[in-house]
Amino acid sequence: MRIVDLRSDTVTSPTPAMRDAIYRAELGDDVFGEDPTVNRLEQMAADRVGKEAALLVASGTMGNLVCVLSHCARGEEVILGDQSHTFFYEAGGMSALGGIHPHTVRNQPDGTMWLEDIEAAIRGHNVHFPRTRLICLENTHNRCGGAVLRPEYMDAVAGLAKDHSLSVHLDGARVFNAAVALGIDVQELTRSVDSLSFCLSKGLSAPVGSVVCGSSEFIAEARRTRKVLGGGMRQAGIIAAAGVVALQQMVDRVAEDHKNARQLAEGIAQIRGLSIDPAKVQTNIIYFEIATDRLAPEKLVTELGKRGIKLLCLGPSRLRMVTHSGISSEDIDLALAALAEVMVKI
Ligand SMILES: Cc1ncc(COP(=O)(O)O)c(C=O)c1O
């Protein structure tokens, strides 16, 4: 049976070109700065997003944590969205390991936080308050359905941050999806942030790794923070080799994932008992609801699983599907046929 795995774009496997690059990678000890493949990836990544320097890390979670710990000291505060990945899904790392205080602001359905809400969350000078140090944005926004933040919005947040002497970090796990969806150079989305982390191992299909980017000074500090977290890897060129191929070959093709996601959303909108607004699907993540109480979402997941279709249940009636390089247009047809078959029986 063909398995159509729509749980996440993290399920992607390395391409043949990546496996070949991994096999041939020139290696050295990266803690001594001597792995030529890591150095090449870091330079490529920095150039691509328009920053001075970059640092390979093990994961998106580590990338965000390294950045937050590098920007903030104990007792300082980070403003971030109440639906952000960093707040929801990163095991409270900033407080657990850094003594850093998360201050959440409501995420709007389009992934933004209103500027007035951010401004209201910035602390004044008062001995009772933590000190605000950083604002975090997420683009694309995972829990807001892969929503794309536009460059003008990002610049406006950065302007506000500057007025209050704060820094801005971008969780850009899928920032290339955002750039491709908007049809712009990724640098328009990165120009105003002080640091960002993007993932090699999601839509770009590399097996492991994320890259943190920023000024040379910031990356020197981030390198030290990565070491503290046990993330100083040695012959990491094995990982970086796939990352180089990811940046060279896998960025533009995410447009196909976005097209497949729209096809999926439009199909779901036609199925009785399911609810989605296809117009809201901008990139490769779709959320839909079960609009009947005759079917529990867990049951839908089980029934689809029997038909080879995998998806995630992320709430009492909320389900998620994510398209990626392992999913073709024919797979979308299979998923829609299975959904229609299950829904017609209830
Ligand atoms: C927006 C966002 N940020 C960060 C991460 C964390 O990445 P990782 O799973 O590599 O730790 C994810 C993972 O799905 C994500 O969606």
mmCIF file of N, CA and C in Angstrom, residues 228-293:
data_model
loop_
_atom_site.group_PDB
_atom_site.id
_atom_site.type_symbol
_atom_site.label_atom_id
_atom_site.label_comp_id
_atom_site.label_asym_id
_atom_site.label_seq_id
_atom_site.Cartn_x
_atom_site.Cartn_y
_atom_site.Cartn_z
ATOM 1 N N VAL A 228 27.819 25.438 25.137
ATOM 2 C CA VAL A 228 27.235 25.231 26.475
ATOM 3 C C VAL A 228 26.151 24.164 26.422
ATOM 4 N N LEU A 229 25.371 24.179 25.318
ATOM 5 C CA LEU A 229 24.255 23.234 25.188
ATOM 6 C C LEU A 229 24.729 21.856 24.705
ATOM 7 N N GLY A 230 26.012 21.678 24.561
ATOM 8 C CA GLY A 230 26.532 20.380 24.109
ATOM 9 C C GLY A 230 26.414 20.203 22.611
ATOM 10 N N GLY A 231 26.272 21.333 21.905
ATOM 11 C CA GLY A 231 26.021 21.235 20.460
ATOM 12 C C GLY A 231 27.246 21.474 19.600
ATOM 13 N N GLY A 232 28.443 21.404 20.193
ATOM 14 C CA GLY A 232 29.668 21.514 19.390
ATOM 15 C C GLY A 232 29.895 20.162 18.730
ATOM 16 N N MET A 233 29.610 20.066 17.441
ATOM 17 C CA MET A 233 29.721 18.770 16.761
ATOM 18 C C MET A 233 31.063 18.715 16.032
ATOM 19 N N ARG A 234 31.580 17.567 15.877
ATOM 20 C CA ARG A 234 32.937 17.442 15.302
ATOM 21 C C ARG A 234 32.900 17.368 13.767
ATOM 22 N N GLN A 235 32.882 16.166 13.179
ATOM 23 C CA GLN A 235 32.907 16.104 11.702
ATOM 24 C C GLN A 235 31.482 16.339 11.174
ATOM 25 N N ALA A 236 30.968 17.509 11.497
ATOM 26 C CA ALA A 236 29.566 17.816 11.177
ATOM 27 C C ALA A 236 29.356 18.085 9.688
ATOM 28 N N GLY A 237 30.426 18.041 8.920
ATOM 29 C CA GLY A 237 30.290 18.183 7.467
ATOM 30 C C GLY A 237 29.379 17.113 6.877
ATOM 31 N N ILE A 238 29.275 15.991 7.560
ATOM 32 C CA ILE A 238 28.351 14.925 7.144
ATOM 33 C C ILE A 238 26.924 15.489 7.072
ATOM 34 N N ILE A 239 26.598 16.341 8.039
ATOM 35 C CA ILE A 239 25.273 16.974 8.065
ATOM 36 C C ILE A 239 25.228 18.156 7.090
ATOM 37 N N ALA A 240 26.309 18.946 7.149
ATOM 38 C CA ALA A 240 26.319 20.182 6.354
ATOM 39 C C ALA A 240 26.263 19.893 4.858
ATOM 40 N N ALA A 241 26.849 18.756 4.431
ATOM 41 C CA ALA A 241 26.880 18.434 2.999
ATOM 42 C C ALA A 241 25.464 18.376 2.437
ATOM 43 N N ALA A 242 24.565 17.779 3.190
ATOM 44 C CA ALA A 242 23.163 17.716 2.727
ATOM 45 C C ALA A 242 22.540 19.107 2.762
ATOM 46 N N GLY A 243 22.960 19.917 3.737
ATOM 47 C CA GLY A 243 22.430 21.278 3.852
ATOM 48 C C GLY A 243 22.813 22.144 2.657
ATOM 49 N N VAL A 244 24.044 21.946 2.167
ATOM 50 C CA VAL A 244 24.494 22.704 0.985
ATOM 51 C C VAL A 244 23.591 22.359 -0.204
ATOM 52 N N VAL A 245 23.332 21.067 -0.394
ATOM 53 C CA VAL A 245 22.457 20.646 -1.507
ATOM 54 C C VAL A 245 21.046 21.203 -1.295
ATOM 55 N N ALA A 246 20.594 21.199 -0.035
ATOM 56 C CA ALA A 246 19.252 21.720 0.265
ATOM 57 C C ALA A 246 19.133 23.174 -0.202
ATOM 58 N N LEU A 247 20.150 23.991 0.126
ATOM 59 C CA LEU A 247 20.076 25.407 -0.257
ATOM 60 C C LEU A 247 20.203 25.591 -1.769
ATOM 61 N N GLN A 248 21.011 24.701 -2.406
ATOM 62 C CA GLN A 248 21.208 24.855 -3.850
ATOM 63 C C GLN A 248 20.003 24.372 -4.658
ATOM 64 N N GLN A 249 19.380 23.271 -4.200
ATOM 65 C CA GLN A 249 18.423 22.594 -5.086
ATOM 66 C C GLN A 249 16.980 22.545 -4.591
ATOM 67 N N MET A 250 16.755 22.820 -3.307
ATOM 68 C CA MET A 250 15.436 22.480 -2.762
ATOM 69 C C MET A 250 14.568 23.681 -2.409
ATOM 70 N N VAL A 251 15.096 24.892 -2.593
ATOM 71 C CA VAL A 251 14.326 26.057 -2.151
ATOM 72 C C VAL A 251 13.152 26.341 -3.102
ATOM 73 N N ASP A 252 13.454 26.488 -4.386
ATOM 74 C CA ASP A 252 12.397 26.929 -5.314
ATOM 75 C C ASP A 252 11.276 25.902 -5.451
ATOM 76 N N ARG A 253 11.624 24.627 -5.253
ATOM 77 C CA ARG A 253 10.614 23.590 -5.482
ATOM 78 C C ARG A 253 9.496 23.595 -4.418
ATOM 79 N N VAL A 254 9.674 24.326 -3.313
ATOM 80 C CA VAL A 254 8.584 24.341 -2.314
ATOM 81 C C VAL A 254 7.296 24.944 -2.895
ATOM 82 N N ALA A 255 7.435 25.663 -4.031
ATOM 83 C CA ALA A 255 6.225 26.182 -4.701
ATOM 84 C C ALA A 255 5.279 25.019 -5.036
ATOM 85 N N GLU A 256 5.859 23.890 -5.374
ATOM 86 C CA GLU A 256 5.038 22.710 -5.704
ATOM 87 C C GLU A 256 4.276 22.223 -4.454
ATOM 88 N N ASP A 257 4.943 22.279 -3.298
ATOM 89 C CA ASP A 257 4.278 21.886 -2.042
ATOM 90 C C ASP A 257 3.093 22.816 -1.750
ATOM 91 N N HIS A 258 3.283 24.100 -2.054
ATOM 92 C CA HIS A 258 2.210 25.067 -1.802
ATOM 93 C C HIS A 258 1.021 24.774 -2.724
ATOM 94 N N LYS A 259 1.343 24.413 -3.977
ATOM 95 C CA LYS A 259 0.278 24.092 -4.952
ATOM 96 C C LYS A 259 -0.475 22.844 -4.486
ATOM 97 N N ASN A 260 0.267 21.847 -4.037
ATOM 98 C CA ASN A 260 -0.380 20.611 -3.557
ATOM 99 C C ASN A 260 -1.240 20.882 -2.324
ATOM 100 N N ALA A 261 -0.767 21.770 -1.451
ATOM 101 C CA ALA A 261 -1.539 22.085 -0.243
ATOM 102 C C ALA A 261 -2.861 22.748 -0.629
ATOM 103 N N ARG A 262 -2.802 23.619 -1.632
ATOM 104 C CA ARG A 262 -4.048 24.286 -2.075
ATOM 105 C C ARG A 262 -5.015 23.280 -2.686
ATOM 106 N N GLN A 263 -4.451 22.358 -3.494
ATOM 107 C CA GLN A 263 -5.287 21.304 -4.107
ATOM 108 C C GLN A 263 -5.971 20.474 -3.002
ATOM 109 N N LEU A 264 -5.204 20.177 -1.975
ATOM 110 C CA LEU A 264 -5.726 19.397 -0.853
ATOM 111 C C LEU A 264 -6.845 20.175 -0.139
ATOM 112 N N ALA A 265 -6.570 21.461 0.119
ATOM 113 C CA ALA A 265 -7.553 22.285 0.841
ATOM 114 C C ALA A 265 -8.838 22.423 0.030
ATOM 115 N N GLU A 266 -8.679 22.631 -1.287
ATOM 116 C CA GLU A 266 -9.879 22.790 -2.127
ATOM 117 C C GLU A 266 -10.693 21.502 -2.145
ATOM 118 N N GLY A 267 -10.000 20.364 -2.150
ATOM 119 C CA GLY A 267 -10.690 19.073 -2.121
ATOM 120 C C GLY A 267 -11.412 18.863 -0.795
ATOM 121 N N ILE A 268 -10.746 19.213 0.298
ATOM 122 C CA ILE A 268 -11.350 19.025 1.632
ATOM 123 C C ILE A 268 -12.618 19.889 1.760
ATOM 124 N N ALA A 269 -12.547 21.091 1.173
ATOM 125 C CA ALA A 269 -13.704 22.000 1.254
ATOM 126 C C ALA A 269 -14.954 21.395 0.605
ATOM 127 N N GLN A 270 -14.744 20.431 -0.307
ATOM 128 C CA GLN A 270 -15.889 19.803 -1.002
ATOM 129 C C GLN A 270 -16.472 18.631 -0.223
ATOM 130 N N ILE A 271 -15.785 18.199 0.857
ATOM 131 C CA ILE A 271 -16.225 16.981 1.556
ATOM 132 C C ILE A 271 -17.157 17.345 2.711
ATOM 133 N N ARG A 272 -18.343 16.760 2.687
ATOM 134 C CA ARG A 272 -19.339 17.073 3.721
ATOM 135 C C ARG A 272 -18.835 16.595 5.081
ATOM 136 N N GLY A 273 -18.985 17.438 6.094
ATOM 137 C CA GLY A 273 -18.547 17.067 7.449
ATOM 138 C C GLY A 273 -17.153 17.592 7.781
ATOM 139 N N LEU A 274 -16.461 18.157 6.770
ATOM 140 C CA LEU A 274 -15.140 18.757 7.033
ATOM 141 C C LEU A 274 -15.229 20.243 6.713
ATOM 142 N N SER A 275 -14.405 21.027 7.405
ATOM 143 C CA SER A 275 -14.493 22.465 7.214
ATOM 144 C C SER A 275 -13.099 23.084 7.072
ATOM 145 N N ILE A 276 -12.944 23.869 6.035
ATOM 146 C CA ILE A 276 -11.673 24.570 5.794
ATOM 147 C C ILE A 276 -11.954 25.753 4.876
ATOM 148 N N ASP A 277 -11.139 26.827 5.019
ATOM 149 C CA ASP A 277 -11.218 27.925 4.057
ATOM 150 C C ASP A 277 -9.955 27.865 3.196
ATOM 151 N N PRO A 278 -10.079 27.321 1.968
ATOM 152 C CA PRO A 278 -8.870 27.139 1.141
ATOM 153 C C PRO A 278 -8.146 28.447 0.853
ATOM 154 N N ALA A 279 -8.876 29.559 0.878
ATOM 155 C CA ALA A 279 -8.234 30.848 0.570
ATOM 156 C C ALA A 279 -7.176 31.194 1.620
ATOM 157 N N LYS A 280 -7.282 30.576 2.806
ATOM 158 C CA LYS A 280 -6.325 30.910 3.879
ATOM 159 C C LYS A 280 -5.036 30.105 3.756
ATOM 160 N N VAL A 281 -5.018 29.116 2.850
ATOM 161 C CA VAL A 281 -3.821 28.269 2.730
ATOM 162 C C VAL A 281 -2.798 28.982 1.847
ATOM 163 N N GLN A 282 -1.719 29.437 2.486
ATOM 164 C CA GLN A 282 -0.725 30.228 1.744
ATOM 165 C C GLN A 282 0.519 29.413 1.412
ATOM 166 N N THR A 283 0.818 28.402 2.249
ATOM 167 C CA THR A 283 2.072 27.659 2.026
ATOM 168 C C THR A 283 1.804 26.152 2.087
ATOM 169 N N ASN A 284 2.570 25.413 2.886
ATOM 170 C CA ASN A 284 2.463 23.949 2.831
ATOM 171 C C ASN A 284 1.762 23.325 4.031
ATOM 172 N N ILE A 285 1.228 24.160 4.940
ATOM 173 C CA ILE A 285 0.578 23.624 6.142
ATOM 174 C C ILE A 285 -0.919 23.894 6.044
ATOM 175 N N ILE A 286 -1.731 22.866 6.246
ATOM 176 C CA ILE A 286 -3.169 23.134 6.288
ATOM 177 C C ILE A 286 -3.774 22.540 7.556
ATOM 178 N N TYR A 287 -4.664 23.298 8.132
ATOM 179 C CA TYR A 287 -5.465 22.817 9.268
ATOM 180 C C TYR A 287 -6.906 22.744 8.803
ATOM 181 N N PHE A 288 -7.618 21.716 9.203
ATOM 182 C CA PHE A 288 -9.056 21.680 8.937
ATOM 183 C C PHE A 288 -9.780 21.136 10.155
ATOM 184 N N GLU A 289 -11.088 21.355 10.158
ATOM 185 C CA GLU A 289 -11.894 20.968 11.326
ATOM 186 C C GLU A 289 -12.880 19.896 10.909
ATOM 187 N N ILE A 290 -13.246 19.084 11.886
ATOM 188 C CA ILE A 290 -14.366 18.176 11.665
ATOM 189 C C ILE A 290 -15.617 18.930 12.097
ATOM 190 N N ALA A 291 -16.549 19.074 11.170
ATOM 191 C CA ALA A 291 -17.725 19.902 11.461
ATOM 192 C C ALA A 291 -18.940 19.054 11.815
ATOM 193 N N THR A 292 -18.711 17.881 12.380
ATOM 194 C CA THR A 292 -19.827 17.047 12.830
ATOM 195 C C THR A 292 -19.397 16.375 14.128
ATOM 196 N N ASP A 293 -20.355 16.174 15.058
ATOM 197 C CA ASP A 293 -19.940 15.496 16.295
ATOM 198 C C ASP A 293 -20.097 13.977 16.179
#
